[in-house]
Coordinates of C-alpha atoms and ligand atoms in Angstrom, one line a residue:
M1 CA 91.2 51.5 112.4
K2 CA 88.9 49.2 110.8
F3 CA 85.9 48.1 112.5
K4 CA 83.2 45.5 111.7
T5 CA 79.9 46.8 110.8
K6 CA 78.1 44.4 112.1
D7 CA 80.0 45.1 115.4
I8 CA 79.0 48.6 115.5
L9 CA 75.3 47.7 114.9
K10 CA 75.6 45.1 117.5
F11 CA 76.9 48.0 120.0
Q12 CA 74.3 50.3 119.2
Q13 CA 72.0 47.8 119.5
Y14 CA 73.4 47.0 123.3
I15 CA 72.8 50.5 124.0
A16 CA 69.6 50.8 122.5
E17 CA 68.3 47.9 124.9
C18 CA 69.5 48.8 127.9
N19 CA 68.8 51.3 130.8
R20 CA 71.8 50.9 132.6
I21 CA 75.4 51.3 132.1
T22 CA 78.4 50.8 134.0
I23 CA 82.3 51.7 132.8
I24 CA 85.2 49.9 134.3
T25 CA 88.7 50.1 134.2
H26 CA 91.8 48.8 135.5
Y27 CA 93.6 48.6 138.9
N28 CA 95.9 51.7 139.4
P29 CA 94.6 53.8 136.9
D30 CA 96.6 56.1 134.4
G31 CA 95.3 59.0 132.4
D32 CA 94.1 56.7 130.0
A33 CA 91.9 54.7 132.0
I34 CA 90.7 57.6 133.1
G35 CA 90.3 59.2 130.2
S36 CA 88.5 56.6 127.8
T37 CA 86.5 55.8 130.7
V38 CA 85.4 59.4 131.6
A39 CA 85.0 60.0 127.6
L40 CA 82.8 57.4 127.8
Y41 CA 80.8 58.2 130.7
N42 CA 80.2 61.4 129.3
Y43 CA 79.2 60.2 125.5
F44 CA 76.7 58.2 127.0
K45 CA 75.0 60.3 129.3
L46 CA 74.2 62.7 126.5
I47 CA 71.8 59.7 125.4
M48 CA 71.1 57.9 128.7
K49 CA 70.7 58.8 132.5
D50 CA 72.0 56.1 134.5
V51 CA 75.3 56.0 133.5
H52 CA 78.0 55.0 136.1
L53 CA 82.5 54.8 136.4
V54 CA 83.4 52.5 138.5
I55 CA 87.2 53.0 139.6
P56 CA 89.0 49.8 141.4
N57 CA 91.2 51.8 144.0
Y58 CA 92.2 55.0 143.7
L59 CA 92.7 58.6 141.3
P60 CA 95.8 60.0 140.8
Y61 CA 95.8 63.6 141.6
S62 CA 96.7 65.1 138.6
I63 CA 93.8 63.6 136.7
E64 CA 90.9 64.3 139.5
F65 CA 89.9 67.4 137.4
L66 CA 88.5 64.9 134.6
V67 CA 86.5 63.6 136.9
S68 CA 84.5 66.8 138.6
Q69 CA 81.2 65.6 136.4
T70 CA 81.5 62.3 136.3
E71 CA 79.3 60.1 139.1
Y72 CA 81.8 57.3 140.0
T73 CA 82.4 54.5 142.8
I74 CA 86.0 54.0 144.4
A75 CA 85.6 49.9 144.6
E76 CA 88.1 49.8 147.2
A77 CA 86.5 52.3 149.4
E78 CA 83.0 51.6 148.6
F79 CA 83.3 48.1 147.9
K80 CA 79.4 46.9 148.3
K81 CA 78.2 50.0 146.3
A82 CA 80.2 49.2 143.4
K83 CA 79.2 45.3 143.7
K84 CA 75.9 46.3 143.6
R85 CA 76.0 48.6 140.6
L86 CA 77.6 46.0 138.6
Q87 CA 75.2 43.4 139.7
E88 CA 72.5 45.9 138.4
T89 CA 73.5 47.2 135.2
D90 CA 72.6 46.1 132.0
L91 CA 75.8 46.7 129.9
L92 CA 79.1 46.9 130.8
I93 CA 82.0 48.8 128.8
I94 CA 85.6 47.5 130.0
A95 CA 88.2 50.0 128.9
D96 CA 92.0 50.2 128.8
M97 CA 91.9 46.7 130.6
N98 CA 92.4 43.5 128.8
A99 CA 91.1 40.8 131.5
N100 CA 88.6 41.0 134.4
Q101 CA 91.8 40.3 136.5
R102 CA 93.1 43.4 135.8
A103 CA 90.4 45.2 138.1
G104 CA 92.0 43.5 141.3
E105 CA 90.8 40.1 143.2
N106 CA 87.9 41.2 144.5
L107 CA 86.2 43.2 141.5
E108 CA 87.5 40.3 139.2
K109 CA 84.8 37.9 141.1
V110 CA 81.7 40.3 140.8
L111 CA 83.1 40.7 136.8
N112 CA 83.1 36.9 136.3
E113 CA 79.7 36.7 137.4
M114 CA 77.9 39.2 135.5
Q115 CA 75.6 37.7 133.1
C116 CA 75.1 41.4 131.1
P117 CA 76.8 41.8 127.4
K118 CA 80.0 43.1 128.0
V119 CA 81.8 45.1 125.5
L120 CA 85.6 45.6 125.9
I121 CA 87.5 48.5 124.1
D122 CA 91.3 48.6 124.3
H123 CA 94.8 48.3 123.1
H124 CA 96.2 45.5 125.3
I125 CA 97.5 42.7 124.0
G126 CA 96.0 39.2 124.2
P127 CA 92.6 40.0 125.4
Q128 CA 90.2 38.2 127.1
Q129 CA 87.0 37.3 124.5
F130 CA 83.7 39.3 125.8
D131 CA 80.7 39.8 123.6
L132 CA 82.1 42.5 121.6
N133 CA 86.2 43.3 121.4
F134 CA 87.2 46.5 120.1
S135 CA 90.7 45.8 120.5
F136 CA 93.7 47.2 118.6
P137 CA 97.2 46.8 120.1
D138 CA 98.7 48.9 117.6
A139 CA 96.8 51.9 118.9
S140 CA 98.6 54.6 120.9
S141 CA 95.6 54.2 123.8
T142 CA 92.5 53.0 124.7
C143 CA 91.4 57.1 124.1
E144 CA 92.2 56.8 120.4
V145 CA 90.3 53.7 119.9
V146 CA 87.3 55.5 122.1
W147 CA 87.5 58.3 119.6
N148 CA 87.2 55.9 116.6
V149 CA 84.3 53.7 118.4
L150 CA 82.6 56.7 119.2
Y151 CA 82.8 58.3 115.9
R152 CA 81.6 54.7 114.6
L153 CA 79.0 55.0 116.6
S154 CA 77.9 59.0 115.7
K155 CA 79.0 59.4 112.5
K156 CA 80.5 62.6 114.4
K157 CA 83.9 63.8 114.3
V158 CA 84.1 66.4 116.7
F159 CA 82.4 65.8 120.2
P160 CA 81.5 68.4 123.1
I161 CA 84.4 69.4 125.2
N162 CA 83.7 67.1 128.4
I163 CA 84.4 64.2 125.7
S164 CA 87.4 65.5 123.8
E165 CA 89.4 67.0 126.7
P166 CA 90.0 63.3 128.6
L167 CA 90.4 61.8 125.2
Y168 CA 93.2 64.3 124.6
A169 CA 94.3 64.0 128.5
G170 CA 94.5 60.1 127.9
I171 CA 96.4 60.1 124.5
M172 CA 98.8 62.4 126.0
T173 CA 99.8 60.2 129.3
D174 CA 99.7 56.6 127.2
T175 CA 102.7 58.4 124.2
G176 CA 104.3 60.5 126.9
S177 CA 103.7 63.5 124.9
L178 CA 103.4 62.1 121.6
S179 CA 107.2 60.5 122.4
F180 CA 106.5 56.9 121.9
S181 CA 103.4 54.9 120.1
C182 CA 103.0 58.0 118.1
N183 CA 103.9 56.9 114.6
A184 CA 100.2 56.6 113.0
P185 CA 99.2 59.9 110.8
E186 CA 95.6 58.3 111.9
L187 CA 96.3 59.4 115.5
Y188 CA 97.0 63.0 114.3
I189 CA 93.6 63.2 112.6
V190 CA 92.0 62.2 116.3
I191 CA 94.1 64.9 118.0
S192 CA 93.0 67.3 115.5
N193 CA 89.7 66.4 115.7
L194 CA 89.6 66.8 119.7
L195 CA 91.6 70.6 119.4
K196 CA 88.5 71.0 116.8
S197 CA 85.9 71.0 120.0
G198 CA 88.0 73.9 121.5
I199 CA 89.8 72.5 124.2
K200 CA 92.8 74.1 125.2
A201 CA 95.8 71.3 124.6
N202 CA 98.2 73.6 126.9
K203 CA 96.4 73.8 129.8
I204 CA 95.6 70.2 129.9
N205 CA 99.1 69.2 129.2
Q206 CA 100.2 71.7 132.3
K207 CA 97.3 69.8 134.6
I208 CA 98.8 66.4 133.6
F209 CA 102.5 67.2 133.7
D210 CA 103.2 70.2 135.4
T211 CA 101.6 69.4 139.1
Y212 CA 104.5 68.0 141.0
T213 CA 104.6 68.7 144.5
H214 CA 107.9 69.5 146.2
D215 CA 108.1 65.8 147.6
R216 CA 107.4 64.1 144.3
L217 CA 110.2 66.3 142.8
N218 CA 112.2 65.1 145.5
L219 CA 111.7 61.8 145.3
L220 CA 112.2 61.6 141.5
G221 CA 115.2 63.1 142.3
F222 CA 116.3 60.9 145.1
A223 CA 115.4 58.1 142.7
I224 CA 117.9 58.7 139.5
S225 CA 120.7 59.9 142.1
K226 CA 120.8 57.7 144.5
K227 CA 118.5 54.0 143.1
L228 CA 119.8 54.0 139.7
R229 CA 121.6 51.1 138.6
V230 CA 123.2 50.9 135.4
F231 CA 124.4 47.4 133.4
E232 CA 126.4 49.3 130.6
K233 CA 127.6 45.7 129.2
Q234 CA 123.6 44.7 129.0
R235 CA 122.3 47.9 128.1
A236 CA 119.8 48.1 130.9
A237 CA 119.4 50.0 133.9
F238 CA 116.7 49.8 137.1
I239 CA 115.6 51.8 140.0
S240 CA 114.4 50.1 143.5
I241 CA 112.4 51.9 145.9
S242 CA 111.3 50.5 149.4
A243 CA 108.5 51.3 150.8
A244 CA 110.3 53.1 153.5
E245 CA 111.7 55.3 151.0
L246 CA 108.3 56.2 149.8
K247 CA 107.2 56.5 153.3
K248 CA 110.0 59.3 153.8
F249 CA 108.9 61.3 150.9
N250 CA 105.2 61.5 152.0
Y251 CA 104.2 59.2 149.1
K252 CA 100.9 59.8 147.4
P253 CA 99.4 57.3 144.4
G254 CA 100.3 58.8 141.3
D255 CA 104.2 60.2 142.3
L256 CA 106.0 57.4 140.8
E257 CA 104.2 57.9 137.3
G258 CA 106.6 58.4 134.5
V259 CA 109.6 57.9 136.6
V260 CA 110.8 54.8 135.1
N261 CA 111.0 56.4 131.7
Y262 CA 113.7 58.4 132.8
C263 CA 115.9 55.3 133.0
L264 CA 115.6 55.2 129.0
K265 CA 116.8 58.6 128.6
L266 CA 120.3 57.4 129.1
E267 CA 122.0 56.4 125.4
N268 CA 123.7 53.3 126.3
V269 CA 120.2 51.8 128.1
D270 CA 117.3 49.8 126.0
F271 CA 115.8 48.1 128.7
C272 CA 114.8 49.3 131.9
A273 CA 112.7 48.7 135.2
L274 CA 111.4 50.4 138.6
L275 CA 110.6 48.4 141.3
S276 CA 108.1 49.6 144.3
E277 CA 107.7 48.3 147.2
R278 CA 104.0 49.1 147.6
D279 CA 100.5 47.6 148.7
N280 CA 102.3 44.8 150.6
K281 CA 104.0 43.6 147.2
I282 CA 106.6 44.8 144.9
R283 CA 105.3 46.6 141.8
M284 CA 107.3 46.1 138.3
S285 CA 107.2 48.5 135.2
F286 CA 109.1 47.8 132.8
R287 CA 110.3 49.9 129.5
S288 CA 112.1 48.8 126.1
K289 CA 113.1 51.5 123.4
S290 CA 114.0 48.3 120.9
E291 CA 111.9 46.2 118.9
D292 CA 114.0 43.4 119.9
I293 CA 113.0 43.4 123.2
D294 CA 109.1 42.9 124.2
V295 CA 108.9 43.8 127.8
N296 CA 105.0 42.2 127.5
K297 CA 106.4 38.5 126.7
F298 CA 109.3 39.3 129.1
A299 CA 107.0 40.8 132.1
N300 CA 104.2 37.9 131.2
K301 CA 106.7 34.7 131.8
Y302 CA 108.5 35.8 134.6
W303 CA 106.6 38.6 136.6
K304 CA 102.9 37.7 136.5
G305 CA 102.2 40.9 134.3
G306 CA 102.0 42.4 130.4
G307 CA 100.6 45.1 128.6
H308 CA 102.6 46.3 125.6
I309 CA 106.1 45.3 123.7
M310 CA 107.5 48.9 124.5
A311 CA 105.8 49.0 128.3
A312 CA 104.2 46.6 130.5
G313 CA 103.7 46.0 134.1
G314 CA 104.5 42.9 136.5
K315 CA 104.7 42.4 140.3
S316 CA 106.4 40.1 142.6
F317 CA 105.1 39.1 146.5
L318 CA 108.8 38.2 147.2
S319 CA 110.9 40.8 148.8
L320 CA 111.9 44.1 147.3
E321 CA 115.7 42.4 148.4
E322 CA 115.2 39.1 146.4
T323 CA 113.2 40.3 143.6
V324 CA 115.9 43.2 143.0
K325 CA 118.3 40.0 142.9
I326 CA 116.3 37.8 140.7
L327 CA 116.1 40.6 138.2
T328 CA 119.5 41.8 138.5
N329 CA 120.7 38.3 137.2
Q330 CA 118.2 38.2 134.6
I331 CA 119.8 41.4 133.2
Y332 CA 122.9 39.5 133.7
K333 CA 121.6 36.6 131.3
K334 CA 120.3 39.0 129.3
E335 CA 117.0 36.9 130.0
F336 CA 114.8 40.6 129.2
I337 CA 114.9 39.7 125.6
V338 CA 112.3 36.8 125.2
K339 CA 112.0 35.5 121.9
Ligands
MN1 MN1 96.1 52.6 127.9

């Protein structure tokens, strides 16, 4: 990962000149979002007192253990507090999101009005330009980028456990336990350095991946056995789940995490989607296992979203039925291949 010396110097200067750091990440945060922000929080906490994390809406239960030592505000639960914190902060770190709008509508307005220096640390395609951008779309995860930034800032390779553990957790969630975005030798050097701090990789893996409730496992079974549609000729598949169906399985945020990846396990599928009716809209996840299918472009062109070449998200404000109809049509026409 190549950094400009002047960018690191500028970041060091921002840190030296500020008293109050706030870190923010994207709406519906995943393991990489929480891992990267918690690691940054614990790093800055070593050098300054007033550090705070703003989480836009909720915390998935499988990664709650990461925030046990973190001061944070969930903006949707305590919006006034989050807004005040952001307005009073004098350095903002934006991690694992590439634009203010990814924090959700209400926070976007607050972020747009902030005057303090803003530093982006991220791996999504097409970032908004901030005062400083550490944007590496080829990186496996924001956590990998964070390790690289902290290494340049501190000249240290091995950090305390409360920094290494969330970074490891984020890398594992964003690479599906090193099964995708996992070809770069440099990534394994980062992981090796994280392990040197004494974290227990097996225990963290268990906490992130093996914490299903019985309802969640049943929901997964239902999604695969009853809701999967495969289009053999187009090498595509999708799963769609209604709000009523989610309710039947006592859906909790995080329960659909990873479900989309099961469609890609089919040998005759290169493109897949998960549609779920949540928060008065249809949330969509797209995955690809072929370099020719850029789901970031597809999500961007048709579904108000984006992300990465092989993993992206989008949304629809139509009904689930209508959304399914349009997507089905797009699959028949192979419109998921956007050049
Ligand atoms: Mn990420």
